[in-house]
Amino acid sequence: MIPSLFDLTGKTALVTGASRGIGASTAQLLAQCGAEVIVSSRRQDACQEVADSITAGGGRARALAAHIGEIGAIDALFGELDSQGVRLDILVNNAAANPYHGPMLDMQLGAYDKTVEVNIRGYFYMTQQAARRMREHGGAIVNVASVNGRRAAPGQGVYSFSKAAILSMTEAWARELAPAGIRVNAVLPGLTDTKFASALTQNPDTMKQLLRTIPLGRAAQPGEIAPLILFLCSPAASYVTGAGFVADGGYLA
């Protein structure tokens, strides 16, 4: 039985970057708590796999691919939801891009543009489109940022400041959307064992250095980040907006 404070029965949630990692774990957990989940990422087949795993477990889910770095793809996604008569209650902005590791002095503008298009413009436009559809009935929006947004990581300068922008964006949207009953919050994961972070987690020397900075001494699993996102989407967080919640094993302590 789902505790009433975390019961999402009757709600529809859209989760981006949901084909793997934190996004997939979040989609599965929201479905377990009663939400119908729109699983979205760039590849339809990968989204469908996650949606199928949810329905196989008794949940409700559908797959709708979209690249949030492309405005046309976002418009098509929301157009499809509108055509299906979907009432959106929850948005989890989780998709991210980090195409370059190295000194910002050597970064090509193409990599810069890709990072900003997904991590900043994509989050902004997804939130704008979702909020326009939520303002009549309220809702919850959760932005997945990063501890890098508070402490820039070596070799990840642009990614780090794009995540800092997400934190500021969260506060700005929270103030603007509160009168419409839409709550906007952010989650700041630390090092998490995902394919997205594999350049770090699969390098023994890098991991040895990173683990020295994490008091719990290990990387998180995606399933350890998802419950925090669930909380912010749920009635349990009804008085929480404009906040950023860290799940980093003590890294920022």
mmCIF file of C-alpha atoms in Angstrom:
data_model
loop_
_atom_site.group_PDB
_atom_site.id
_atom_site.type_symbol
_atom_site.label_atom_id
_atom_site.label_comp_id
_atom_site.label_asym_id
_atom_site.label_seq_id
_atom_site.Cartn_x
_atom_site.Cartn_y
_atom_site.Cartn_z
ATOM 1 C CA MET A 1 0.000 0.000 0.000
ATOM 2 C CA ILE A 2 1.331 3.449 -0.968
ATOM 3 C CA PRO A 3 1.394 6.003 1.900
ATOM 4 C CA SER A 4 -1.052 8.797 1.020
ATOM 5 C CA LEU A 5 1.684 11.436 1.160
ATOM 6 C CA PHE A 6 3.451 9.705 -1.721
ATOM 7 C CA ASP A 7 0.395 8.538 -3.654
ATOM 8 C CA LEU A 8 0.474 9.778 -7.252
ATOM 9 C CA THR A 9 -2.608 7.896 -8.417
ATOM 10 C CA GLY A 10 -4.382 9.843 -11.140
ATOM 11 C CA LYS A 11 -1.302 11.942 -11.936
ATOM 12 C CA THR A 12 0.614 11.992 -15.214
ATOM 13 C CA ALA A 13 4.371 12.526 -15.118
ATOM 14 C CA LEU A 14 6.738 13.335 -17.979
ATOM 15 C CA VAL A 15 10.345 12.292 -17.318
ATOM 16 C CA THR A 16 13.114 13.278 -19.745
ATOM 17 C CA GLY A 17 16.342 11.346 -20.126
ATOM 18 C CA ALA A 18 14.325 8.396 -18.868
ATOM 19 C CA SER A 19 15.810 5.611 -20.978
ATOM 20 C CA ARG A 20 18.514 4.839 -18.411
ATOM 21 C CA GLY A 21 20.170 5.918 -15.169
ATOM 22 C CA ILE A 22 18.457 8.366 -12.824
ATOM 23 C CA GLY A 23 15.683 9.034 -15.333
ATOM 24 C CA ALA A 24 14.738 5.374 -15.725
ATOM 25 C CA SER A 25 14.819 4.786 -11.956
ATOM 26 C CA THR A 26 12.642 7.858 -11.445
ATOM 27 C CA ALA A 27 10.119 6.790 -14.072
ATOM 28 C CA GLN A 28 9.846 3.350 -12.490
ATOM 29 C CA LEU A 29 9.423 4.735 -8.969
ATOM 30 C CA LEU A 30 6.795 7.308 -9.951
ATOM 31 C CA ALA A 31 4.858 4.534 -11.685
ATOM 32 C CA GLN A 32 5.107 2.337 -8.591
ATOM 33 C CA CYS A 33 3.479 5.190 -6.662
ATOM 34 C CA GLY A 34 0.543 5.327 -9.056
ATOM 35 C CA ALA A 35 1.500 7.851 -11.735
ATOM 36 C CA GLU A 36 1.127 7.250 -15.429
ATOM 37 C CA VAL A 37 4.587 7.998 -16.780
ATOM 38 C CA ILE A 38 5.593 9.436 -20.136
ATOM 39 C CA VAL A 39 9.067 7.990 -20.722
ATOM 40 C CA SER A 40 11.056 10.346 -22.928
ATOM 41 C CA SER A 41 14.597 10.400 -24.276
ATOM 42 C CA ARG A 42 16.213 10.620 -27.692
ATOM 43 C CA ARG A 43 15.654 7.031 -28.847
ATOM 44 C CA GLN A 44 12.147 5.621 -29.084
ATOM 45 C CA ASP A 45 13.296 2.014 -28.742
ATOM 46 C CA ALA A 46 15.189 2.732 -25.519
ATOM 47 C CA CYS A 47 12.196 4.625 -24.110
ATOM 48 C CA GLN A 48 9.927 1.751 -25.061
ATOM 49 C CA GLU A 49 12.078 -0.721 -23.138
ATOM 50 C CA VAL A 50 11.624 1.279 -19.936
ATOM 51 C CA ALA A 51 7.901 1.775 -20.579
ATOM 52 C CA ASP A 52 7.496 -1.963 -21.203
ATOM 53 C CA SER A 53 9.276 -2.799 -17.937
ATOM 54 C CA ILE A 54 6.884 -0.494 -16.095
ATOM 55 C CA THR A 55 3.763 -1.992 -17.653
ATOM 56 C CA ALA A 56 5.101 -5.510 -17.092
ATOM 57 C CA GLY A 57 5.254 -4.653 -13.390
ATOM 58 C CA GLY A 58 1.649 -3.491 -13.336
ATOM 59 C CA GLY A 59 2.298 0.220 -13.836
ATOM 60 C CA ARG A 60 1.163 2.605 -16.551
ATOM 61 C CA ALA A 61 3.618 4.102 -19.011
ATOM 62 C CA ARG A 62 4.053 5.154 -22.602
ATOM 63 C CA ALA A 63 7.155 6.049 -24.605
ATOM 64 C CA LEU A 64 7.515 9.318 -26.506
ATOM 65 C CA ALA A 65 10.980 10.114 -27.826
ATOM 66 C CA ALA A 66 12.254 13.697 -27.936
ATOM 67 C CA HIS A 67 15.636 15.432 -27.995
ATOM 68 C CA ILE A 68 15.316 18.381 -25.612
ATOM 69 C CA GLY A 69 18.223 20.102 -27.298
ATOM 70 C CA GLU A 70 15.925 20.639 -30.291
ATOM 71 C CA ILE A 71 13.038 23.098 -29.998
ATOM 72 C CA GLY A 72 11.104 21.376 -32.781
ATOM 73 C CA ALA A 73 11.321 18.052 -30.944
ATOM 74 C CA ILE A 74 9.937 19.609 -27.754
ATOM 75 C CA ASP A 75 7.083 21.202 -29.692
ATOM 76 C CA ALA A 76 6.311 17.830 -31.292
ATOM 77 C CA LEU A 77 6.367 16.103 -27.897
ATOM 78 C CA PHE A 78 3.879 18.480 -26.318
ATOM 79 C CA GLY A 79 1.808 18.519 -29.480
ATOM 80 C CA GLU A 80 1.484 14.744 -29.242
ATOM 81 C CA LEU A 81 0.498 14.957 -25.575
ATOM 82 C CA ASP A 82 -2.121 17.557 -26.429
ATOM 83 C CA SER A 83 -3.515 15.436 -29.258
ATOM 84 C CA GLN A 84 -3.860 12.527 -26.839
ATOM 85 C CA GLY A 85 -5.666 14.696 -24.305
ATOM 86 C CA VAL A 86 -2.974 14.218 -21.663
ATOM 87 C CA ARG A 87 -3.277 16.393 -18.543
ATOM 88 C CA LEU A 88 0.274 16.861 -17.328
ATOM 89 C CA ASP A 89 0.793 17.058 -13.561
ATOM 90 C CA ILE A 90 4.516 16.400 -13.127
ATOM 91 C CA LEU A 91 7.621 17.224 -15.159
ATOM 92 C CA VAL A 92 11.052 15.866 -14.307
ATOM 93 C CA ASN A 93 13.749 17.623 -16.324
ATOM 94 C CA ASN A 94 16.519 15.054 -16.208
ATOM 95 C CA ALA A 95 18.048 14.834 -19.698
ATOM 96 C CA ALA A 96 21.527 16.358 -19.831
ATOM 97 C CA ALA A 97 24.526 16.808 -22.096
ATOM 98 C CA ASN A 98 28.216 16.807 -21.213
ATOM 99 C CA PRO A 99 30.022 16.227 -24.517
ATOM 100 C CA TYR A 100 33.416 17.621 -23.520
ATOM 101 C CA HIS A 101 35.942 16.921 -20.765
ATOM 102 C CA GLY A 102 38.950 19.184 -20.594
ATOM 103 C CA PRO A 103 40.086 22.808 -20.267
ATOM 104 C CA MET A 104 37.539 25.442 -21.259
ATOM 105 C CA LEU A 105 40.381 27.193 -23.102
ATOM 106 C CA ASP A 106 40.416 24.308 -25.591
ATOM 107 C CA MET A 107 36.655 23.750 -25.862
ATOM 108 C CA GLN A 108 35.095 24.030 -29.313
ATOM 109 C CA LEU A 109 31.944 26.136 -29.639
ATOM 110 C CA GLY A 110 30.051 23.154 -31.005
ATOM 111 C CA ALA A 111 30.452 21.306 -27.710
ATOM 112 C CA TYR A 112 29.596 24.478 -25.800
ATOM 113 C CA ASP A 113 26.419 24.970 -27.828
ATOM 114 C CA LYS A 114 25.303 21.375 -27.319
ATOM 115 C CA THR A 115 25.769 21.630 -23.559
ATOM 116 C CA VAL A 116 23.855 24.894 -23.247
ATOM 117 C CA GLU A 117 21.107 23.884 -25.696
ATOM 118 C CA VAL A 118 20.221 20.833 -23.614
ATOM 119 C CA ASN A 119 21.076 21.835 -20.055
ATOM 120 C CA ILE A 120 19.816 25.422 -20.064
ATOM 121 C CA ARG A 121 17.622 26.158 -23.078
ATOM 122 C CA GLY A 122 16.094 22.674 -22.999
ATOM 123 C CA TYR A 123 15.181 22.883 -19.302
ATOM 124 C CA PHE A 124 13.764 26.379 -19.793
ATOM 125 C CA TYR A 125 11.615 25.487 -22.802
ATOM 126 C CA MET A 126 10.402 22.194 -21.323
ATOM 127 C CA THR A 127 9.378 24.032 -18.165
ATOM 128 C CA GLN A 128 7.672 26.795 -20.125
ATOM 129 C CA GLN A 129 5.637 24.344 -22.201
ATOM 130 C CA ALA A 130 4.729 22.174 -19.203
ATOM 131 C CA ALA A 131 3.773 25.139 -17.015
ATOM 132 C CA ARG A 132 1.480 26.573 -19.683
ATOM 133 C CA ARG A 133 -0.448 23.309 -19.485
ATOM 134 C CA MET A 134 -0.339 23.050 -15.666
ATOM 135 C CA ARG A 135 -1.381 26.576 -14.738
ATOM 136 C CA GLU A 136 -5.084 25.749 -14.637
ATOM 137 C CA HIS A 137 -4.675 22.885 -12.175
ATOM 138 C CA GLY A 138 -1.209 23.169 -10.597
ATOM 139 C CA GLY A 139 1.642 20.706 -10.691
ATOM 140 C CA ALA A 140 5.194 19.879 -9.745
ATOM 141 C CA ILE A 141 8.410 20.360 -11.710
ATOM 142 C CA VAL A 142 11.737 18.886 -10.629
ATOM 143 C CA ASN A 143 15.006 19.868 -12.281
ATOM 144 C CA VAL A 144 17.882 17.430 -11.960
ATOM 145 C CA ALA A 145 20.949 19.622 -11.541
ATOM 146 C CA SER A 146 24.276 18.510 -10.011
ATOM 147 C CA VAL A 147 26.647 19.209 -7.159
ATOM 148 C CA ASN A 148 28.800 20.672 -9.958
ATOM 149 C CA GLY A 149 26.365 23.562 -9.928
ATOM 150 C CA ARG A 150 27.735 24.541 -6.531
ATOM 151 C CA ARG A 151 31.310 23.345 -6.868
ATOM 152 C CA ALA A 152 32.682 23.353 -10.411
ATOM 153 C CA ALA A 153 34.536 20.187 -11.340
ATOM 154 C CA PRO A 154 37.920 20.204 -13.104
ATOM 155 C CA GLY A 155 37.543 19.573 -16.808
ATOM 156 C CA GLN A 156 33.782 20.168 -16.652
ATOM 157 C CA GLY A 157 33.598 23.949 -16.552
ATOM 158 C CA VAL A 158 30.733 24.567 -18.971
ATOM 159 C CA TYR A 159 28.749 21.582 -17.688
ATOM 160 C CA SER A 160 29.228 22.910 -14.159
ATOM 161 C CA PHE A 161 28.039 26.422 -14.874
ATOM 162 C CA SER A 162 25.114 25.093 -16.896
ATOM 163 C CA LYS A 163 24.045 23.222 -13.775
ATOM 164 C CA ALA A 164 24.463 26.405 -11.719
ATOM 165 C CA ALA A 165 22.130 28.095 -14.189
ATOM 166 C CA ILE A 166 19.563 25.355 -13.560
ATOM 167 C CA LEU A 167 19.620 26.170 -9.835
ATOM 168 C CA SER A 168 18.972 29.848 -10.510
ATOM 169 C CA MET A 169 16.343 28.954 -13.108
ATOM 170 C CA THR A 170 14.599 26.765 -10.529
ATOM 171 C CA GLU A 171 14.298 29.662 -8.112
ATOM 172 C CA ALA A 172 13.080 32.053 -10.826
ATOM 173 C CA TRP A 173 10.404 29.650 -12.072
ATOM 174 C CA ALA A 174 9.359 28.802 -8.505
ATOM 175 C CA ARG A 175 8.611 32.460 -7.735
ATOM 176 C CA GLU A 176 6.772 33.039 -10.993
ATOM 177 C CA LEU A 177 4.704 29.857 -10.952
ATOM 178 C CA ALA A 178 3.768 29.673 -7.263
ATOM 179 C CA PRO A 179 0.530 31.680 -7.731
ATOM 180 C CA ALA A 180 -0.610 29.016 -10.210
ATOM 181 C CA GLY A 181 0.024 26.246 -7.695
ATOM 182 C CA ILE A 182 3.043 24.924 -9.566
ATOM 183 C CA ARG A 183 5.998 23.964 -7.395
ATOM 184 C CA VAL A 184 9.519 23.967 -8.890
ATOM 185 C CA ASN A 185 12.479 22.371 -7.124
ATOM 186 C CA ALA A 186 15.898 20.957 -7.938
ATOM 187 C CA VAL A 187 17.836 17.848 -6.996
ATOM 188 C CA LEU A 188 21.640 17.943 -6.936
ATOM 189 C CA PRO A 189 23.063 14.438 -7.315
ATOM 190 C CA GLY A 190 26.673 13.776 -6.561
ATOM 191 C CA LEU A 191 28.720 11.132 -8.353
ATOM 192 C CA THR A 192 26.258 8.489 -9.560
ATOM 193 C CA ASP A 193 27.022 5.162 -11.211
ATOM 194 C CA THR A 194 25.388 5.719 -14.608
ATOM 195 C CA LYS A 195 26.450 5.440 -18.224
ATOM 196 C CA PHE A 196 26.401 9.246 -18.348
ATOM 197 C CA ALA A 197 29.145 9.335 -15.697
ATOM 198 C CA SER A 198 31.048 6.315 -17.021
ATOM 199 C CA ALA A 199 34.038 8.437 -18.078
ATOM 200 C CA LEU A 200 34.574 8.928 -14.350
ATOM 201 C CA THR A 201 33.242 5.733 -12.787
ATOM 202 C CA GLN A 202 35.043 3.414 -15.209
ATOM 203 C CA ASN A 203 38.446 5.017 -14.639
ATOM 204 C CA PRO A 204 40.082 3.431 -11.557
ATOM 205 C CA ASP A 205 42.569 6.260 -11.028
ATOM 206 C CA THR A 206 39.884 8.928 -11.309
ATOM 207 C CA MET A 207 37.566 7.017 -8.997
ATOM 208 C CA LYS A 208 40.292 6.610 -6.405
ATOM 209 C CA GLN A 209 40.707 10.384 -6.296
ATOM 210 C CA LEU A 210 36.973 11.108 -6.305
ATOM 211 C CA LEU A 211 36.125 8.690 -3.532
ATOM 212 C CA ARG A 212 38.525 10.506 -1.226
ATOM 213 C CA THR A 213 36.235 13.539 -1.500
ATOM 214 C CA ILE A 214 33.020 11.652 -0.669
ATOM 215 C CA PRO A 215 32.552 10.902 3.054
ATOM 216 C CA LEU A 216 30.361 7.857 2.326
ATOM 217 C CA GLY A 217 33.199 6.539 0.173
ATOM 218 C CA ARG A 218 31.214 5.387 -2.855
ATOM 219 C CA ALA A 219 29.165 6.535 -5.823
ATOM 220 C CA ALA A 220 25.378 6.613 -5.604
ATOM 221 C CA GLN A 221 23.149 4.210 -7.464
ATOM 222 C CA PRO A 222 20.386 5.777 -9.607
ATOM 223 C CA GLY A 223 17.783 4.252 -7.313
ATOM 224 C CA GLU A 224 19.194 6.315 -4.438
ATOM 225 C CA ILE A 225 18.473 9.592 -6.245
ATOM 226 C CA ALA A 226 14.970 8.730 -7.472
ATOM 227 C CA PRO A 227 13.289 8.785 -4.012
ATOM 228 C CA LEU A 228 14.279 12.415 -3.527
ATOM 229 C CA ILE A 229 12.682 13.274 -6.864
ATOM 230 C CA LEU A 230 9.571 11.326 -5.844
ATOM 231 C CA PHE A 231 9.340 13.335 -2.620
ATOM 232 C CA LEU A 232 9.403 16.628 -4.520
ATOM 233 C CA CYS A 233 6.715 15.409 -6.937
ATOM 234 C CA SER A 234 4.443 14.169 -4.168
ATOM 235 C CA PRO A 235 1.916 15.673 -1.728
ATOM 236 C CA ALA A 236 4.587 15.210 0.962
ATOM 237 C CA ALA A 237 6.359 18.271 -0.498
ATOM 238 C CA SER A 238 3.231 20.427 -0.806
ATOM 239 C CA TYR A 239 4.919 23.398 0.924
ATOM 240 C CA VAL A 240 8.290 23.033 -0.804
ATOM 241 C CA THR A 241 9.219 25.184 -3.781
ATOM 242 C CA GLY A 242 12.297 27.017 -5.026
ATOM 243 C CA ALA A 243 14.612 24.675 -3.130
ATOM 244 C CA GLY A 244 17.621 22.572 -4.073
ATOM 245 C CA PHE A 245 18.196 19.211 -2.371
ATOM 246 C CA VAL A 246 21.608 17.550 -2.334
ATOM 247 C CA ALA A 247 22.179 13.782 -2.542
ATOM 248 C CA ASP A 248 25.948 13.488 -2.706
ATOM 249 C CA GLY A 249 27.234 11.176 0.008
ATOM 250 C CA GLY A 250 28.550 14.200 1.900
ATOM 251 C CA TYR A 251 30.674 15.645 -0.921
ATOM 252 C CA LEU A 252 29.590 19.249 -0.317
ATOM 253 C CA ALA A 253 29.740 18.989 3.478
#
